[in-house]
């Protein structure tokens, strides 16, 4: 991010971020995210291999209190990482995955209400001008409905693709060739490399739907095993 566009955290901001964290902590869906994951106690030996940067609400509070954050985007990114880590490690639509999605929506809602992460000049301008750009409720609803592909989504799809058999993988390549040719590259002879980063949101979701459908048909025991193993941790 451009250093000039970053918002420095002031003393008042610290108080506001503390209120945000308190609101998140008090939510009924937050109990799994208040403290670090006890992956050793839970026997989740693969957790540190999959989650490279573990974070939780108590750790964010400590970093805020000890002055580890200088800019708004730093603390907002850490809070978002809590939900991303959970969605990366756990199966889609598992109970805890859905909890993370709810907490992510609550975070975005509270950030908007509290004007955190928004340049102060823009925030004040919207207060003074009721017709300011972005103040249209219909436009805000459209923004909320926009499908955003997160890094967690990309990591998860890449992991799912590894479980495809040859036939299913060939079908995925054909789909991507027709929808987004730039996402398939030839490397070292007959080998192909799939680049999920090059997919637009619509194509990504179609690829995701295809992969999940194939896994449900070809390897339900793998999906069920991972689901039962990971459902109760973040």
PDB file of C-alpha atoms in Angstrom:
ATOM      1  CA  UNK A   1       0.000   0.000   0.000  1.00  0.00           C
ATOM      2  CA  UNK A   2       1.182   3.518  -0.833  1.00  0.00           C
ATOM      3  CA  UNK A   3       2.722   4.926   2.365  1.00  0.00           C
ATOM      4  CA  UNK A   4       1.124   8.324   1.736  1.00  0.00           C
ATOM      5  CA  UNK A   5      -2.379   6.829   1.615  1.00  0.00           C
ATOM      6  CA  UNK A   6      -2.039   4.842   4.851  1.00  0.00           C
ATOM      7  CA  UNK A   7      -3.976   6.101   7.856  1.00  0.00           C
ATOM      8  CA  UNK A   8      -1.876   6.582  10.987  1.00  0.00           C
ATOM      9  CA  UNK A   9      -3.414   5.295  14.213  1.00  0.00           C
ATOM     10  CA  UNK A  10      -4.070   8.112  16.691  1.00  0.00           C
ATOM     11  CA  UNK A  11      -4.831   7.893  20.415  1.00  0.00           C
ATOM     12  CA  UNK A  12      -8.525   8.272  19.585  1.00  0.00           C
ATOM     13  CA  UNK A  13      -8.245   5.497  16.996  1.00  0.00           C
ATOM     14  CA  UNK A  14      -6.799   3.130  19.603  1.00  0.00           C
ATOM     15  CA  UNK A  15      -9.901   3.656  21.714  1.00  0.00           C
ATOM     16  CA  UNK A  16     -12.136   3.007  18.693  1.00  0.00           C
ATOM     17  CA  UNK A  17     -10.282  -0.161  17.742  1.00  0.00           C
ATOM     18  CA  UNK A  18     -10.564  -1.374  21.337  1.00  0.00           C
ATOM     19  CA  UNK A  19     -14.332  -0.896  21.073  1.00  0.00           C
ATOM     20  CA  UNK A  20     -14.323  -2.832  17.797  1.00  0.00           C
ATOM     21  CA  UNK A  21     -12.428  -5.747  19.350  1.00  0.00           C
ATOM     22  CA  UNK A  22     -14.765  -5.725  22.347  1.00  0.00           C
ATOM     23  CA  UNK A  23     -17.784  -5.899  20.041  1.00  0.00           C
ATOM     24  CA  UNK A  24     -16.260  -8.826  18.161  1.00  0.00           C
ATOM     25  CA  UNK A  25     -15.297 -10.655  21.354  1.00  0.00           C
ATOM     26  CA  UNK A  26     -18.791 -10.325  22.797  1.00  0.00           C
ATOM     27  CA  UNK A  27     -20.474 -11.859  19.756  1.00  0.00           C
ATOM     28  CA  UNK A  28     -21.849 -15.363  20.328  1.00  0.00           C
ATOM     29  CA  UNK A  29     -19.934 -16.706  17.326  1.00  0.00           C
ATOM     30  CA  UNK A  30     -16.578 -15.428  18.586  1.00  0.00           C
ATOM     31  CA  UNK A  31     -15.763 -18.009  21.268  1.00  0.00           C
ATOM     32  CA  UNK A  32     -13.477 -20.042  18.997  1.00  0.00           C
ATOM     33  CA  UNK A  33     -11.519 -16.939  17.995  1.00  0.00           C
ATOM     34  CA  UNK A  34     -10.822 -15.298  21.368  1.00  0.00           C
ATOM     35  CA  UNK A  35      -7.655 -17.272  22.157  1.00  0.00           C
ATOM     36  CA  UNK A  36      -4.889 -18.967  20.102  1.00  0.00           C
ATOM     37  CA  UNK A  37      -5.677 -22.371  18.606  1.00  0.00           C
ATOM     38  CA  UNK A  38      -4.467 -25.155  20.899  1.00  0.00           C
ATOM     39  CA  UNK A  39      -3.474 -27.301  17.938  1.00  0.00           C
ATOM     40  CA  UNK A  40      -1.230 -29.558  20.054  1.00  0.00           C
ATOM     41  CA  UNK A  41      -3.965 -30.273  22.568  1.00  0.00           C
ATOM     42  CA  UNK A  42      -6.408 -30.945  19.752  1.00  0.00           C
ATOM     43  CA  UNK A  43      -3.939 -33.199  17.942  1.00  0.00           C
ATOM     44  CA  UNK A  44      -3.957 -31.064  14.796  1.00  0.00           C
ATOM     45  CA  UNK A  45      -0.381 -31.727  13.717  1.00  0.00           C
ATOM     46  CA  UNK A  46      -0.930 -30.234  10.256  1.00  0.00           C
ATOM     47  CA  UNK A  47      -2.210 -26.889  11.578  1.00  0.00           C
ATOM     48  CA  UNK A  48       1.182 -25.045  11.672  1.00  0.00           C
ATOM     49  CA  UNK A  49       1.991 -26.366   8.201  1.00  0.00           C
ATOM     50  CA  UNK A  50      -1.227 -24.954   6.727  1.00  0.00           C
ATOM     51  CA  UNK A  51      -1.560 -21.795   8.854  1.00  0.00           C
ATOM     52  CA  UNK A  52       1.721 -19.913   8.626  1.00  0.00           C
ATOM     53  CA  UNK A  53       0.590 -16.834  10.550  1.00  0.00           C
ATOM     54  CA  UNK A  54      -1.766 -17.807  13.389  1.00  0.00           C
ATOM     55  CA  UNK A  55      -3.653 -14.931  15.006  1.00  0.00           C
ATOM     56  CA  UNK A  56      -6.603 -14.488  17.361  1.00  0.00           C
ATOM     57  CA  UNK A  57      -8.511 -11.651  19.033  1.00  0.00           C
ATOM     58  CA  UNK A  58      -6.459 -11.733  22.243  1.00  0.00           C
ATOM     59  CA  UNK A  59      -3.237 -11.416  20.238  1.00  0.00           C
ATOM     60  CA  UNK A  60      -4.623  -8.451  18.277  1.00  0.00           C
ATOM     61  CA  UNK A  61      -5.656  -6.760  21.546  1.00  0.00           C
ATOM     62  CA  UNK A  62      -2.167  -7.280  22.974  1.00  0.00           C
ATOM     63  CA  UNK A  63      -0.471  -5.887  19.870  1.00  0.00           C
ATOM     64  CA  UNK A  64      -2.762  -2.843  19.921  1.00  0.00           C
ATOM     65  CA  UNK A  65      -2.098  -2.227  23.619  1.00  0.00           C
ATOM     66  CA  UNK A  66       1.688  -2.496  23.217  1.00  0.00           C
ATOM     67  CA  UNK A  67       1.826  -0.166  20.210  1.00  0.00           C
ATOM     68  CA  UNK A  68       2.651  -2.774  17.569  1.00  0.00           C
ATOM     69  CA  UNK A  69       0.278  -1.187  15.065  1.00  0.00           C
ATOM     70  CA  UNK A  70       1.115   2.107  13.369  1.00  0.00           C
ATOM     71  CA  UNK A  71      -1.550   2.150  10.656  1.00  0.00           C
ATOM     72  CA  UNK A  72      -5.224   1.237  10.344  1.00  0.00           C
ATOM     73  CA  UNK A  73      -4.599  -1.358   7.623  1.00  0.00           C
ATOM     74  CA  UNK A  74      -2.205  -3.305   9.860  1.00  0.00           C
ATOM     75  CA  UNK A  75      -4.731  -4.080  12.577  1.00  0.00           C
ATOM     76  CA  UNK A  76      -7.592  -4.519  10.090  1.00  0.00           C
ATOM     77  CA  UNK A  77      -5.466  -7.047   8.156  1.00  0.00           C
ATOM     78  CA  UNK A  78      -4.731  -8.988  11.345  1.00  0.00           C
ATOM     79  CA  UNK A  79      -8.410  -9.170  12.273  1.00  0.00           C
ATOM     80  CA  UNK A  80      -9.276 -10.299   8.746  1.00  0.00           C
ATOM     81  CA  UNK A  81      -6.523 -12.917   8.953  1.00  0.00           C
ATOM     82  CA  UNK A  82      -8.335 -14.540  11.894  1.00  0.00           C
ATOM     83  CA  UNK A  83     -11.304 -15.315   9.665  1.00  0.00           C
ATOM     84  CA  UNK A  84      -9.126 -16.201   6.654  1.00  0.00           C
ATOM     85  CA  UNK A  85      -7.095 -18.698   8.698  1.00  0.00           C
ATOM     86  CA  UNK A  86     -10.247 -20.397   9.891  1.00  0.00           C
ATOM     87  CA  UNK A  87     -11.700 -20.645   6.389  1.00  0.00           C
ATOM     88  CA  UNK A  88      -8.392 -21.877   5.000  1.00  0.00           C
ATOM     89  CA  UNK A  89      -8.013 -24.710   7.511  1.00  0.00           C
ATOM     90  CA  UNK A  90     -11.629 -25.819   7.833  1.00  0.00           C
ATOM     91  CA  UNK A  91     -13.968 -27.309   5.280  1.00  0.00           C
ATOM     92  CA  UNK A  92     -16.370 -24.962   3.511  1.00  0.00           C
ATOM     93  CA  UNK A  93     -19.833 -24.923   5.107  1.00  0.00           C
ATOM     94  CA  UNK A  94     -18.608 -26.594   8.304  1.00  0.00           C
ATOM     95  CA  UNK A  95     -20.014 -25.006  11.479  1.00  0.00           C
ATOM     96  CA  UNK A  96     -16.851 -23.107  12.373  1.00  0.00           C
ATOM     97  CA  UNK A  97     -16.329 -21.990   8.767  1.00  0.00           C
ATOM     98  CA  UNK A  98     -19.789 -20.412   8.843  1.00  0.00           C
ATOM     99  CA  UNK A  99     -18.944 -18.798  12.190  1.00  0.00           C
ATOM    100  CA  UNK A 100     -15.889 -17.197  10.594  1.00  0.00           C
ATOM    101  CA  UNK A 101     -18.024 -15.887   7.737  1.00  0.00           C
ATOM    102  CA  UNK A 102     -20.462 -14.326  10.224  1.00  0.00           C
ATOM    103  CA  UNK A 103     -17.602 -12.706  12.142  1.00  0.00           C
ATOM    104  CA  UNK A 104     -16.104 -11.409   8.912  1.00  0.00           C
ATOM    105  CA  UNK A 105     -19.416  -9.756   7.978  1.00  0.00           C
ATOM    106  CA  UNK A 106     -19.737  -8.281  11.479  1.00  0.00           C
ATOM    107  CA  UNK A 107     -16.197  -6.885  11.225  1.00  0.00           C
ATOM    108  CA  UNK A 108     -16.912  -5.172   7.906  1.00  0.00           C
ATOM    109  CA  UNK A 109     -20.186  -3.794   9.260  1.00  0.00           C
ATOM    110  CA  UNK A 110     -18.553  -2.364  12.387  1.00  0.00           C
ATOM    111  CA  UNK A 111     -15.637  -0.894  10.422  1.00  0.00           C
ATOM    112  CA  UNK A 112     -18.148   0.933   8.250  1.00  0.00           C
ATOM    113  CA  UNK A 113     -20.155   2.208  11.217  1.00  0.00           C
ATOM    114  CA  UNK A 114     -17.054   3.366  13.089  1.00  0.00           C
ATOM    115  CA  UNK A 115     -15.366   4.781   9.952  1.00  0.00           C
ATOM    116  CA  UNK A 116     -12.185   2.862  10.734  1.00  0.00           C
ATOM    117  CA  UNK A 117      -9.886   2.312   7.772  1.00  0.00           C
ATOM    118  CA  UNK A 118     -11.499   5.239   5.925  1.00  0.00           C
ATOM    119  CA  UNK A 119      -9.393   8.388   5.297  1.00  0.00           C
ATOM    120  CA  UNK A 120     -10.696  11.077   7.619  1.00  0.00           C
ATOM    121  CA  UNK A 121     -11.123  13.650   4.856  1.00  0.00           C
ATOM    122  CA  UNK A 122     -13.436  11.301   2.943  1.00  0.00           C
ATOM    123  CA  UNK A 123     -15.323  10.341   6.084  1.00  0.00           C
ATOM    124  CA  UNK A 124     -15.987  13.950   7.035  1.00  0.00           C
ATOM    125  CA  UNK A 125     -16.944  14.829   3.458  1.00  0.00           C
ATOM    126  CA  UNK A 126     -19.653  12.156   3.474  1.00  0.00           C
ATOM    127  CA  UNK A 127     -21.045  13.472   6.742  1.00  0.00           C
ATOM    128  CA  UNK A 128     -21.350  17.008   5.334  1.00  0.00           C
ATOM    129  CA  UNK A 129     -22.730  16.051   1.934  1.00  0.00           C
ATOM    130  CA  UNK A 130     -25.682  13.656   2.014  1.00  0.00           C
ATOM    131  CA  UNK A 131     -25.396  13.222  -1.760  1.00  0.00           C
ATOM    132  CA  UNK A 132     -21.683  12.436  -1.721  1.00  0.00           C
ATOM    133  CA  UNK A 133     -20.527   9.591  -3.918  1.00  0.00           C
ATOM    134  CA  UNK A 134     -20.906   6.262  -2.145  1.00  0.00           C
ATOM    135  CA  UNK A 135     -23.691   7.638   0.101  1.00  0.00           C
ATOM    136  CA  UNK A 136     -26.389   6.057  -2.020  1.00  0.00           C
ATOM    137  CA  UNK A 137     -27.866   3.093  -0.094  1.00  0.00           C
ATOM    138  CA  UNK A 138     -28.489   1.231  -3.346  1.00  0.00           C
ATOM    139  CA  UNK A 139     -24.826   1.593  -4.314  1.00  0.00           C
ATOM    140  CA  UNK A 140     -23.753   0.403  -0.861  1.00  0.00           C
ATOM    141  CA  UNK A 141     -25.948  -2.680  -1.216  1.00  0.00           C
ATOM    142  CA  UNK A 142     -24.375  -3.411  -4.597  1.00  0.00           C
ATOM    143  CA  UNK A 143     -20.918  -3.204  -3.016  1.00  0.00           C
ATOM    144  CA  UNK A 144     -21.959  -5.614  -0.275  1.00  0.00           C
ATOM    145  CA  UNK A 145     -23.225  -8.075  -2.890  1.00  0.00           C
ATOM    146  CA  UNK A 146     -19.957  -7.987  -4.873  1.00  0.00           C
ATOM    147  CA  UNK A 147     -18.231 -11.377  -4.849  1.00  0.00           C
ATOM    148  CA  UNK A 148     -14.735 -10.923  -3.422  1.00  0.00           C
ATOM    149  CA  UNK A 149     -12.244 -13.759  -3.860  1.00  0.00           C
ATOM    150  CA  UNK A 150     -10.004 -13.901  -0.781  1.00  0.00           C
ATOM    151  CA  UNK A 151      -6.547 -15.418  -0.432  1.00  0.00           C
ATOM    152  CA  UNK A 152      -8.177 -18.109   1.697  1.00  0.00           C
ATOM    153  CA  UNK A 153     -10.517 -18.976  -1.181  1.00  0.00           C
ATOM    154  CA  UNK A 154      -7.553 -19.296  -3.536  1.00  0.00           C
ATOM    155  CA  UNK A 155      -5.520 -21.458  -1.181  1.00  0.00           C
ATOM    156  CA  UNK A 156      -8.497 -23.697  -0.528  1.00  0.00           C
ATOM    157  CA  UNK A 157      -9.229 -24.198  -4.238  1.00  0.00           C
ATOM    158  CA  UNK A 158      -5.567 -24.960  -4.940  1.00  0.00           C
ATOM    159  CA  UNK A 159      -5.638 -27.645  -2.243  1.00  0.00           C
ATOM    160  CA  UNK A 160      -8.856 -29.140  -3.626  1.00  0.00           C
ATOM    161  CA  UNK A 161      -7.391 -29.270  -7.134  1.00  0.00           C
ATOM    162  CA  UNK A 162      -4.578 -31.497  -5.823  1.00  0.00           C
ATOM    163  CA  UNK A 163      -7.198 -34.124  -4.922  1.00  0.00           C
ATOM    164  CA  UNK A 164      -8.686 -34.350  -8.437  1.00  0.00           C
ATOM    165  CA  UNK A 165      -8.139 -37.479 -10.472  1.00  0.00           C
ATOM    166  CA  UNK A 166      -6.784 -37.264 -14.029  1.00  0.00           C
ATOM    167  CA  UNK A 167     -10.180 -37.177 -15.704  1.00  0.00           C
ATOM    168  CA  UNK A 168     -11.536 -34.459 -13.418  1.00  0.00           C
ATOM    169  CA  UNK A 169      -8.345 -32.431 -13.760  1.00  0.00           C
ATOM    170  CA  UNK A 170      -8.593 -32.671 -17.549  1.00  0.00           C
ATOM    171  CA  UNK A 171     -12.152 -31.370 -17.335  1.00  0.00           C
ATOM    172  CA  UNK A 172     -11.024 -28.430 -15.196  1.00  0.00           C
ATOM    173  CA  UNK A 173      -8.267 -27.560 -17.676  1.00  0.00           C
ATOM    174  CA  UNK A 174     -10.819 -27.620 -20.514  1.00  0.00           C
ATOM    175  CA  UNK A 175     -13.114 -25.335 -18.525  1.00  0.00           C
ATOM    176  CA  UNK A 176     -10.347 -22.855 -17.806  1.00  0.00           C
ATOM    177  CA  UNK A 177      -9.081 -22.972 -21.394  1.00  0.00           C
ATOM    178  CA  UNK A 178     -12.482 -21.824 -22.593  1.00  0.00           C
ATOM    179  CA  UNK A 179     -13.154 -19.319 -19.786  1.00  0.00           C
ATOM    180  CA  UNK A 180      -9.705 -17.910 -18.949  1.00  0.00           C
ATOM    181  CA  UNK A 181      -6.830 -19.058 -21.135  1.00  0.00           C
ATOM    182  CA  UNK A 182      -4.315 -16.968 -19.183  1.00  0.00           C
ATOM    183  CA  UNK A 183      -4.853 -19.190 -16.157  1.00  0.00           C
ATOM    184  CA  UNK A 184      -3.349 -22.276 -17.838  1.00  0.00           C
ATOM    185  CA  UNK A 185       0.339 -22.288 -18.725  1.00  0.00           C
ATOM    186  CA  UNK A 186       2.584 -24.904 -20.293  1.00  0.00           C
ATOM    187  CA  UNK A 187       5.699 -25.735 -18.256  1.00  0.00           C
ATOM    188  CA  UNK A 188       8.389 -28.373 -18.817  1.00  0.00           C
ATOM    189  CA  UNK A 189       7.104 -30.383 -21.718  1.00  0.00           C
ATOM    190  CA  UNK A 190       3.601 -31.745 -21.223  1.00  0.00           C
ATOM    191  CA  UNK A 191       3.101 -30.336 -17.718  1.00  0.00           C
ATOM    192  CA  UNK A 192       0.505 -27.633 -17.138  1.00  0.00           C
ATOM    193  CA  UNK A 193       0.361 -25.001 -14.417  1.00  0.00           C
ATOM    194  CA  UNK A 194      -2.963 -23.604 -13.236  1.00  0.00           C
ATOM    195  CA  UNK A 195      -2.909 -20.025 -11.958  1.00  0.00           C
ATOM    196  CA  UNK A 196      -5.996 -19.349  -9.853  1.00  0.00           C
ATOM    197  CA  UNK A 197      -4.741 -15.780  -9.271  1.00  0.00           C
ATOM    198  CA  UNK A 198      -5.540 -15.021 -12.920  1.00  0.00           C
ATOM    199  CA  UNK A 199      -9.228 -15.935 -12.629  1.00  0.00           C
ATOM    200  CA  UNK A 200     -11.956 -13.333 -12.397  1.00  0.00           C
ATOM    201  CA  UNK A 201     -14.613 -13.846  -9.721  1.00  0.00           C
ATOM    202  CA  UNK A 202     -17.182 -15.505 -12.007  1.00  0.00           C
ATOM    203  CA  UNK A 203     -14.694 -17.953 -13.509  1.00  0.00           C
ATOM    204  CA  UNK A 204     -13.222 -18.700 -10.092  1.00  0.00           C
ATOM    205  CA  UNK A 205     -16.646 -19.623  -8.705  1.00  0.00           C
ATOM    206  CA  UNK A 206     -17.421 -21.814 -11.731  1.00  0.00           C
ATOM    207  CA  UNK A 207     -14.083 -23.594 -11.310  1.00  0.00           C
ATOM    208  CA  UNK A 208     -14.707 -23.956  -7.579  1.00  0.00           C
ATOM    209  CA  UNK A 209     -18.181 -25.395  -8.197  1.00  0.00           C
ATOM    210  CA  UNK A 210     -16.787 -27.855 -10.743  1.00  0.00           C
ATOM    211  CA  UNK A 211     -13.973 -29.013  -8.445  1.00  0.00           C
ATOM    212  CA  UNK A 212     -16.260 -29.488  -5.448  1.00  0.00           C
ATOM    213  CA  UNK A 213     -18.743 -31.438  -7.570  1.00  0.00           C
ATOM    214  CA  UNK A 214     -15.982 -33.733  -8.792  1.00  0.00           C
ATOM    215  CA  UNK A 215     -14.669 -34.313  -5.281  1.00  0.00           C
ATOM    216  CA  UNK A 216     -18.128 -35.122  -4.004  1.00  0.00           C
ATOM    217  CA  UNK A 217     -18.449 -37.782  -6.702  1.00  0.00           C
ATOM    218  CA  UNK A 218     -14.901 -39.133  -6.904  1.00  0.00           C
ATOM    219  CA  UNK A 219     -13.671 -38.957  -3.315  1.00  0.00           C
ATOM    220  CA  UNK A 220     -16.402 -38.420  -0.736  1.00  0.00           C
ATOM    221  CA  UNK A 221     -14.410 -40.304   1.893  1.00  0.00           C
ATOM    222  CA  UNK A 222     -11.578 -37.756   1.675  1.00  0.00           C
ATOM    223  CA  UNK A 223     -13.916 -34.810   2.027  1.00  0.00           C
ATOM    224  CA  UNK A 224     -15.783 -36.425   4.943  1.00  0.00           C
ATOM    225  CA  UNK A 225     -12.547 -37.312   6.715  1.00  0.00           C
ATOM    226  CA  UNK A 226     -11.202 -33.771   6.525  1.00  0.00           C
ATOM    227  CA  UNK A 227     -14.561 -32.332   7.541  1.00  0.00           C
ATOM    228  CA  UNK A 228     -14.827 -34.475  10.664  1.00  0.00           C
ATOM    229  CA  UNK A 229     -11.224 -33.790  11.589  1.00  0.00           C
ATOM    230  CA  UNK A 230     -11.268 -30.060  11.198  1.00  0.00           C
ATOM    231  CA  UNK A 231     -14.782 -28.948  11.929  1.00  0.00           C
ATOM    232  CA  UNK A 232     -14.235 -28.013  15.566  1.00  0.00           C
ATOM    233  CA  UNK A 233     -11.167 -25.829  15.307  1.00  0.00           C
ATOM    234  CA  UNK A 234     -10.126 -22.648  13.591  1.00  0.00           C
TER     235      UNK A 234
END
